[in-house]
Amino acid sequence: MEIHLHNKTFTPYISESEIQQSVKNIAKKISNNYKNETPLFLGVLNGSFIFCADLLKEYKHACNISFIKLASYEQTTSTGTVNELIGLNEDLTNRTVIVLEDIVDTGNTLEKIVEILKQQPIKEFKIATLFLKPDVYKKEIFIDYVGLEIKNNFIVGYGLDYDGLGRNLKEVYKLKEN
Ligand code: IMP
Ligand code: MG
């Protein structure tokens, strides 16, 4: 069924069960690789909060969770794009950090996170994203775990918003073309 958020109409796109299956798949792959250590999951706020919660419930081994908050703005200069609103405040010395992103679109946010992590004395970092728009993503950073690849549609739900609304939807909707 269609939904309306602000002035726009969205149609059902990815079901709750398909999302849950993707989350389980990612948790399983990470478990297989990291069950013998204690990785630090690093959620990227706001969009990834539901993905983080569901992934951790599916992850059955020792782990830690922390969050970083970034926001992208309209470009005012040729370089400045993504701002850090809540930074890292734990000791990451020798830690394996697994970044949890809701969606990778242009990859600008990811690039900023990698820049931040490279300044830390970590052991290694990996990137997990629930959704990826492969037609848009053109950066070099390798994404280790991808839940679902999607077309270049604007989506909402499961943590993702349209101008603040829609994050609480259990399934994902896409913007209806006019
Ligand atoms: P980036 O373009 O890869 O830097 O993506 C930046 C951020 O924009 C993501 O982390 C999301 O929070 C948001 N975003 C990207 N694509 C969508 C979308 O289709 N719907 C809602 N938010 C999105
Ligand atoms: Mg995000």
Tab-separated table of N, CA and C and ligand atoms in Angstrom, residues 44-48 70 100-103 109 160 167, ligand 2:
chain	number	residue	atom	x	y	z
A	44	VAL	N	26.709	4.075	12.212
A	44	VAL	CA	26.706	5.450	11.716
A	44	VAL	C	25.293	6.015	11.858
A	45	LEU	N	25.153	6.950	12.803
A	45	LEU	CA	23.841	7.556	13.066
A	45	LEU	C	23.511	8.619	12.018
A	46	ASN	N	22.204	8.904	11.781
A	46	ASN	CA	21.066	8.285	12.437
A	46	ASN	C	20.614	6.991	11.747
A	47	GLY	N	20.787	6.944	10.452
A	47	GLY	CA	20.116	5.929	9.636
A	47	GLY	C	20.321	4.485	10.028
A	48	SER	N	21.466	4.154	10.652
A	48	SER	CA	21.766	2.737	10.861
A	48	SER	C	21.264	2.183	12.193
A	70	LEU	N	27.381	11.482	11.752
A	70	LEU	CA	27.871	12.354	10.692
A	70	LEU	C	26.688	12.973	9.975
A	100	LEU	N	29.029	-0.059	10.522
A	100	LEU	CA	27.679	-0.456	10.107
A	100	LEU	C	26.950	0.743	9.521
A	101	GLU	N	26.739	0.686	8.225
A	101	GLU	CA	26.037	1.763	7.503
A	101	GLU	C	24.667	1.268	7.069
A	102	ASP	N	23.690	2.159	7.078
A	102	ASP	CA	22.377	1.809	6.545
A	102	ASP	C	22.430	1.691	5.030
A	103	ILE	N	23.043	2.704	4.397
A	103	ILE	CA	23.070	2.714	2.932
A	103	ILE	C	24.305	3.452	2.445
A	109	THR	N	30.027	9.803	2.769
A	109	THR	CA	30.014	9.542	4.207
A	109	THR	C	31.054	8.483	4.568
A	160	LEU	N	15.874	4.575	7.526
A	160	LEU	CA	16.117	5.636	6.538
A	160	LEU	C	14.934	6.589	6.482
A	167	ARG	N	11.502	6.690	9.328
A	167	ARG	CA	12.527	5.804	9.903
A	167	ARG	C	11.920	4.608	10.623
B	2	MG	MG	23.489	7.132	7.104
